[in-house]
Rosetta silent file (secondary structure, phi, psi, omega in degrees, C-alpha in Angstrom):
SEQUENCE: PASSFTFCRPAVEYRALPEDFKYQLSRCAGGNLTWHEGHSRKTAGGRTVKLLQQPGTEGLQLHSGESYSVYHTSPTLPCLSRPVVLWSQQDVCRWLKKHCPHNYLTYVEVFSHHAITGRALLRLNGEKLERMGLVQETLRQELLQQVLQLQVQEEGRNLQLLSRGLSGNLS
SCORE:     score description
SCORE:     0.000 S_00000001
   1 L     0.000  156.091 -171.929  -48.951  -71.779   -2.856 S_00000001
   2 H   -63.096  -30.891 -175.357  -51.986  -72.122   -5.119 S_00000001
   3 H   -62.697  -22.198  178.100  -54.384  -70.730   -2.332 S_00000001
   4 H   -69.818  -17.969  176.978  -52.827  -67.277   -2.744 S_00000001
   5 L   -95.209   84.903 -171.422  -54.170  -66.819   -6.208 S_00000001
   6 H   -62.962  -33.492  170.774  -57.534  -65.723   -5.196 S_00000001
   7 H   -56.721  -28.704 -171.653  -58.444  -64.723   -8.889 S_00000001
   8 H   -87.714  -11.161 -176.349  -58.030  -68.248  -10.063 S_00000001
   9 L   -68.372  144.327 -177.205  -60.545  -69.726   -7.709 S_00000001
  10 L   -59.245  129.507 -171.540  -63.788  -70.759   -9.553 S_00000001
  11 L  -102.441  153.706  177.065  -66.032  -67.781   -9.918 S_00000001
  12 L   -74.893  122.020 -169.904  -69.793  -67.902  -10.057 S_00000001
  13 L   -98.359  132.435  167.323  -70.664  -67.701  -13.778 S_00000001
  14 L  -108.738  138.983 -173.094  -73.925  -66.065  -15.063 S_00000001
  15 L  -112.877  138.634  178.550  -75.348  -66.816  -18.263 S_00000001
  16 L   -91.824  122.254 -175.905  -77.284  -64.165  -20.395 S_00000001
  17 L  -117.307  147.466 -174.648  -80.370  -65.690  -21.866 S_00000001
  18 H   -57.049  -29.397 -177.596  -82.446  -63.916  -24.460 S_00000001
  19 H   -78.824   -2.371  175.790  -85.476  -63.907  -22.309 S_00000001
  20 H   -78.971  -11.273 -176.515  -83.567  -61.924  -19.770 S_00000001
  21 L  -106.311  151.690  176.801  -83.613  -58.926  -22.011 S_00000001
  22 L   -78.819  -20.248  173.756  -86.432  -56.794  -23.050 S_00000001
  23 L   -95.590  150.022 -173.904  -85.363  -57.165  -26.680 S_00000001
  24 L   -92.512  117.549  175.330  -85.896  -60.356  -28.699 S_00000001
  25 L   -99.307  132.869  170.957  -82.548  -61.223  -30.240 S_00000001
  26 L   -64.853  142.556 -173.333  -82.521  -63.171  -33.300 S_00000001
  27 L   -96.727  119.354  179.772  -80.478  -66.381  -32.692 S_00000001
  28 L   -95.504  139.547  179.255  -77.409  -66.662  -34.981 S_00000001
  29 L   -76.450  117.737 -179.429  -75.741  -69.937  -35.253 S_00000001
  30 L    69.263   13.998 -177.234  -72.404  -69.415  -33.731 S_00000001
  31 L   -82.177  149.486  166.005  -72.908  -65.581  -33.673 S_00000001
  32 L  -122.739  131.608 -171.089  -71.729  -63.307  -31.152 S_00000001
  33 L  -113.315  141.587 -173.494  -73.633  -60.133  -30.395 S_00000001
  34 E  -127.582  144.874  169.011  -72.574  -56.911  -28.395 S_00000001
  35 L   -81.820  110.845 -175.858  -74.706  -54.249  -26.751 S_00000001
  36 L   -72.921  -14.903  176.229  -72.879  -51.149  -28.024 S_00000001
  37 L   -82.014  -10.146 -178.537  -73.800  -48.773  -25.180 S_00000001
  38 L    80.787   16.223 -176.691  -71.958  -51.072  -22.771 S_00000001
  39 L   -59.746  158.291  163.527  -75.004  -51.527  -20.577 S_00000001
  40 E  -111.964  143.659  177.354  -75.480  -54.079  -17.683 S_00000001
  41 E  -122.929  150.527  170.347  -78.922  -55.711  -17.436 S_00000001
  42 E   -92.131  142.317  177.282  -80.425  -57.723  -14.491 S_00000001
  43 L   -79.850  178.681  174.459  -81.417  -61.260  -15.146 S_00000001
  44 L   -64.455  -26.832  173.808  -84.579  -62.678  -13.995 S_00000001
  45 L   -84.737    0.874  179.225  -82.751  -63.850  -10.865 S_00000001
  46 L    91.811    1.106  174.785  -81.566  -60.264  -10.144 S_00000001
  47 L   -78.568  142.471  166.347  -77.912  -60.915  -11.165 S_00000001
  48 E   -79.440  134.738 -179.936  -76.156  -58.255  -13.118 S_00000001
  49 E  -123.112  122.394 -178.217  -74.839  -59.337  -16.418 S_00000001
  50 E   -85.319  137.352  176.037  -72.240  -57.075  -18.180 S_00000001
  51 L  -108.493  110.845 -171.139  -72.796  -56.623  -21.843 S_00000001
  52 L  -105.000  160.594  176.605  -69.577  -55.776  -23.622 S_00000001
  53 L  -109.356  136.598  174.883  -68.679  -54.380  -27.090 S_00000001
  54 L   -79.899  124.920 -178.024  -65.772  -56.033  -28.828 S_00000001
  55 L   -58.044  139.079  166.236  -63.118  -53.435  -29.715 S_00000001
  56 L    82.241    3.619 -179.243  -62.692  -52.714  -33.283 S_00000001
  57 L  -130.099  148.638  176.202  -65.786  -54.540  -34.723 S_00000001
  58 L   -82.980  139.952  170.618  -69.305  -53.532  -35.819 S_00000001
  59 L   -78.306  169.626  173.892  -72.216  -55.143  -34.260 S_00000001
  60 E   -75.845  140.901  170.437  -75.112  -56.721  -36.194 S_00000001
  61 E   -84.245  118.216  178.998  -78.018  -54.562  -37.059 S_00000001
  62 L  -114.252  -65.572 -174.007  -81.137  -56.237  -35.868 S_00000001
  63 L  -114.377  134.162  173.641  -84.131  -54.075  -34.826 S_00000001
  64 L    37.873   47.801  169.621  -84.710  -50.414  -35.749 S_00000001
  65 L    83.303   -2.550  179.035  -81.095  -49.527  -36.457 S_00000001
  66 L   -85.111  139.813  172.910  -79.648  -50.870  -33.018 S_00000001
  67 E   -96.473  142.537  179.586  -76.548  -52.835  -32.778 S_00000001
  68 E  -137.455  149.746  164.179  -76.074  -55.742  -30.393 S_00000001
  69 E  -152.171  133.705  176.951  -73.506  -58.262  -29.377 S_00000001
  70 L  -115.339  116.055  171.457  -74.077  -60.577  -26.379 S_00000001
  71 L  -112.157  136.974 -173.843  -71.135  -62.426  -24.745 S_00000001
  72 L   -63.145  165.145  178.680  -71.494  -65.234  -22.267 S_00000001
  73 L   -94.184   16.823 -174.657  -69.349  -64.300  -19.133 S_00000001
  74 L  -135.575  145.122  172.716  -67.286  -67.394  -19.494 S_00000001
  75 L   -86.668   10.752 -174.277  -64.711  -68.509  -22.356 S_00000001
  76 L   -90.757  -10.262 -179.581  -65.695  -72.011  -22.048 S_00000001
  77 L  -105.552  115.762  179.705  -68.718  -71.872  -24.530 S_00000001
  78 L   -59.066  -42.058 -175.611  -67.127  -71.360  -28.028 S_00000001
  79 L   -66.682  -39.392 -172.830  -70.343  -69.890  -29.536 S_00000001
  80 L  -125.253   32.837  173.651  -71.075  -67.191  -27.057 S_00000001
  81 L   -78.792  157.083  173.972  -67.710  -66.659  -25.385 S_00000001
  82 L   -77.158  151.962 -178.349  -66.067  -63.341  -24.999 S_00000001
  83 L   -58.535  155.810 -179.682  -63.162  -62.374  -27.245 S_00000001
  84 H   -70.117  -26.824  169.242  -59.848  -63.170  -25.661 S_00000001
  85 H   -59.054  -24.475 -175.396  -58.845  -59.439  -25.583 S_00000001
  86 H   -93.487   -9.910 -175.532  -61.703  -59.149  -22.936 S_00000001
  87 L   -68.529  144.859  174.455  -60.583  -61.988  -20.617 S_00000001
  88 L   -78.897  169.657  168.958  -59.736  -61.269  -17.029 S_00000001
  89 H   -50.049  -41.141 -174.041  -56.890  -62.839  -15.139 S_00000001
  90 H   -68.486  -37.720  178.974  -59.242  -65.320  -13.770 S_00000001
  91 H   -64.796  -54.698  175.368  -60.359  -66.292  -17.448 S_00000001
  92 H   -40.003  -42.735 -178.659  -56.718  -66.690  -18.279 S_00000001
  93 H   -67.977  -39.254  179.757  -56.355  -69.029  -15.296 S_00000001
  94 H   -66.609  -45.114 -178.614  -59.262  -71.182  -16.519 S_00000001
  95 H   -72.226  -31.627  162.185  -57.731  -71.468  -19.850 S_00000001
  96 H   -49.739  -48.957 -173.112  -54.323  -72.387  -18.542 S_00000001
  97 H   -71.956  -20.766  177.344  -55.825  -75.072  -16.372 S_00000001
  98 H   -77.686  -47.497 -168.838  -57.683  -76.467  -19.470 S_00000001
  99 H   -89.389  -26.835 -173.740  -54.831  -76.125  -21.983 S_00000001
 100 L  -132.683   56.136  177.971  -51.599  -76.555  -19.775 S_00000001
 101 L   -65.911  -28.180 -171.022  -52.734  -78.813  -16.898 S_00000001
 102 L   -66.154  -39.212 -173.502  -49.429  -80.620  -16.402 S_00000001
 103 L  -117.363   26.930  179.547  -47.523  -77.253  -15.528 S_00000001
 104 H   -53.657  -44.735 -179.197  -50.605  -75.384  -14.380 S_00000001
 105 H   -68.906  -38.092 -179.537  -49.311  -74.174  -10.964 S_00000001
 106 H   -75.371  -30.955  171.320  -46.114  -72.956  -12.388 S_00000001
 107 H   -70.273  -38.281  179.191  -47.783  -70.880  -15.027 S_00000001
 108 H   -63.012  -45.527  174.523  -50.431  -69.525  -12.651 S_00000001
 109 H   -55.806  -44.339  175.608  -47.678  -68.319  -10.321 S_00000001
 110 H   -69.352  -49.667 -176.590  -45.868  -66.492  -13.164 S_00000001
 111 H   -62.748  -37.481 -179.884  -49.072  -65.169  -14.745 S_00000001
 112 H   -71.115  -35.606 -176.060  -50.457  -63.866  -11.420 S_00000001
 113 H   -63.805  -41.151 -179.901  -47.344  -62.190  -10.507 S_00000001
 114 H   -90.012   -7.449 -177.442  -47.344  -60.299  -13.931 S_00000001
 115 L    56.351   64.139 -173.114  -51.221  -59.828  -14.018 S_00000001
 116 L   -85.255  127.159  173.479  -51.627  -61.394  -17.455 S_00000001
 117 L  -106.713 -171.782 -174.258  -55.147  -60.747  -18.944 S_00000001
 118 H   -64.935  -43.782 -172.361  -56.438  -61.962  -22.232 S_00000001
 119 H   -70.292  -51.199  176.966  -54.837  -59.152  -24.341 S_00000001
 120 H   -58.111  -27.911 -178.401  -51.432  -59.707  -22.727 S_00000001
 121 H   -73.598  -39.478  179.647  -51.675  -63.431  -23.278 S_00000001
 122 H   -59.463  -28.893 -170.286  -52.237  -62.972  -27.061 S_00000001
 123 L   -94.526   -5.071 -179.982  -48.951  -60.888  -27.148 S_00000001
 124 L   -71.407  145.598  176.077  -46.599  -63.283  -25.337 S_00000001
 125 L  -135.102 -177.718 -169.854  -43.620  -64.561  -27.049 S_00000001
 126 H   -71.067  -33.153  172.493  -40.701  -66.635  -25.890 S_00000001
 127 H   -59.418  -43.811  179.808  -38.537  -63.671  -24.838 S_00000001
 128 H   -63.103  -43.685  177.965  -41.343  -62.165  -22.869 S_00000001
 129 H   -62.899  -39.429  168.390  -41.810  -65.430  -21.119 S_00000001
 130 H   -61.249  -43.796  171.460  -38.244  -65.714  -20.291 S_00000001
 131 H   -54.607  -33.183 -171.439  -38.257  -62.204  -18.800 S_00000001
 132 H   -77.671  -21.003 -176.822  -41.323  -63.316  -16.734 S_00000001
 133 L   120.200   -8.614  177.420  -39.214  -65.994  -15.081 S_00000001
 134 L   -83.054   88.816 -174.543  -40.037  -69.211  -17.222 S_00000001
 135 L   -82.236  -16.087  179.668  -36.364  -70.118  -17.833 S_00000001
 136 L   -85.937  130.301 -167.755  -37.137  -73.608  -18.854 S_00000001
 137 H   -67.208  -33.915 -169.959  -37.220  -73.854  -22.544 S_00000001
 138 H   -82.015  -19.310  179.603  -39.758  -76.763  -22.733 S_00000001
 139 H   -77.897  -48.122  167.532  -42.163  -74.888  -20.353 S_00000001
 140 H   -51.851  -44.227 -177.959  -42.079  -71.919  -22.766 S_00000001
 141 H   -64.064  -47.928 -176.813  -42.481  -73.998  -25.824 S_00000001
 142 H   -61.973  -47.251 -179.199  -45.605  -75.854  -24.336 S_00000001
 143 H   -62.064  -49.088 -179.633  -47.235  -72.461  -23.498 S_00000001
 144 H   -58.951  -43.264 -173.219  -46.249  -70.703  -26.891 S_00000001
 145 H   -63.496  -40.605  177.155  -47.743  -73.621  -28.738 S_00000001
 146 H   -67.322  -37.481  174.261  -51.177  -73.177  -26.873 S_00000001
 147 H   -58.479  -48.868  174.634  -50.975  -69.476  -27.212 S_00000001
 148 H   -53.529  -55.850 -173.493  -50.260  -69.900  -31.078 S_00000001
 149 H   -59.045  -41.260  176.492  -53.301  -72.111  -31.281 S_00000001
 150 H   -68.198  -36.444 -174.047  -55.381  -69.535  -29.196 S_00000001
 151 H   -78.690  -46.889  174.220  -54.238  -66.710  -31.630 S_00000001
 152 H   -56.452  -39.680  177.596  -55.281  -68.735  -34.670 S_00000001
 153 H   -63.054  -42.204 -173.655  -58.796  -69.548  -33.080 S_00000001
 154 H   -67.989  -43.909 -178.818  -59.205  -65.679  -32.454 S_00000001
 155 H   -56.238  -45.385  175.646  -58.150  -64.852  -35.952 S_00000001
 156 H   -53.039  -60.933  179.854  -60.764  -67.291  -37.249 S_00000001
 157 H   -65.217  -31.489  163.622  -63.441  -65.651  -35.264 S_00000001
 158 H   -62.929  -31.831  171.582  -62.506  -62.156  -36.361 S_00000001
 159 H   -62.086  -45.724 -174.827  -62.644  -63.365  -39.964 S_00000001
 160 H   -62.312  -41.973 -168.457  -66.127  -64.892  -39.249 S_00000001
 161 H   -75.043  -31.307  174.199  -67.325  -61.724  -37.722 S_00000001
 162 H   -67.914  -43.105 -179.092  -65.821  -59.466  -40.677 S_00000001
 163 H   -59.053  -44.797 -178.809  -67.438  -61.849  -43.208 S_00000001
 164 H   -70.621  -31.578 -177.059  -70.764  -61.670  -41.454 S_00000001
 165 H   -67.035  -39.956  178.956  -70.526  -57.941  -41.196 S_00000001
 166 H   -60.955  -48.868 -167.595  -69.842  -57.758  -44.948 S_00000001
 167 H   -75.147  -23.590  171.983  -72.421  -59.979  -46.148 S_00000001
 168 H   -68.472  -23.123  176.025  -74.965  -58.226  -43.941 S_00000001
 169 H   -78.609  -31.754 -174.311  -74.029  -54.818  -45.699 S_00000001
 170 H   -75.642  -28.982 -176.329  -74.576  -56.495  -49.052 S_00000001
 171 L   -94.899    0.000    0.000  -78.129  -57.657  -48.573 S_00000001
């Protein structure tokens, strides 16, 4: 039953706003910024917001040589969403609900049993899905098509981050 998938229940999402931090971050159109020390900060409402570093990337140099990246705690906002590799099981469930609504319960059951996070989601293939218990070819194909689109989206994000990093080093 769907009620047993507690991590898929809607979670309270906190939004990190620039005025919540002591540092004034310059606003980049579509940019993602990371606090490289991996701190958490309290927002004005007293809620803790985790600030994460994206693995394998350099942050933007903003003030006095400090590097930042700020990610929204939800993958629903494309501009400020966390990289897929940082998604929790709950984030993956939200993605499944949005992109595979017709077979959502089937996928959630399998994904929860195998504790699929964002990193694992990006590495799925037909053989892995079959071993996980998705024996129906049409279900695997539907899911793989969505995963492929997600992989392309993430590659685009990584290329943008790389090109921003290179252009920042040239100026």
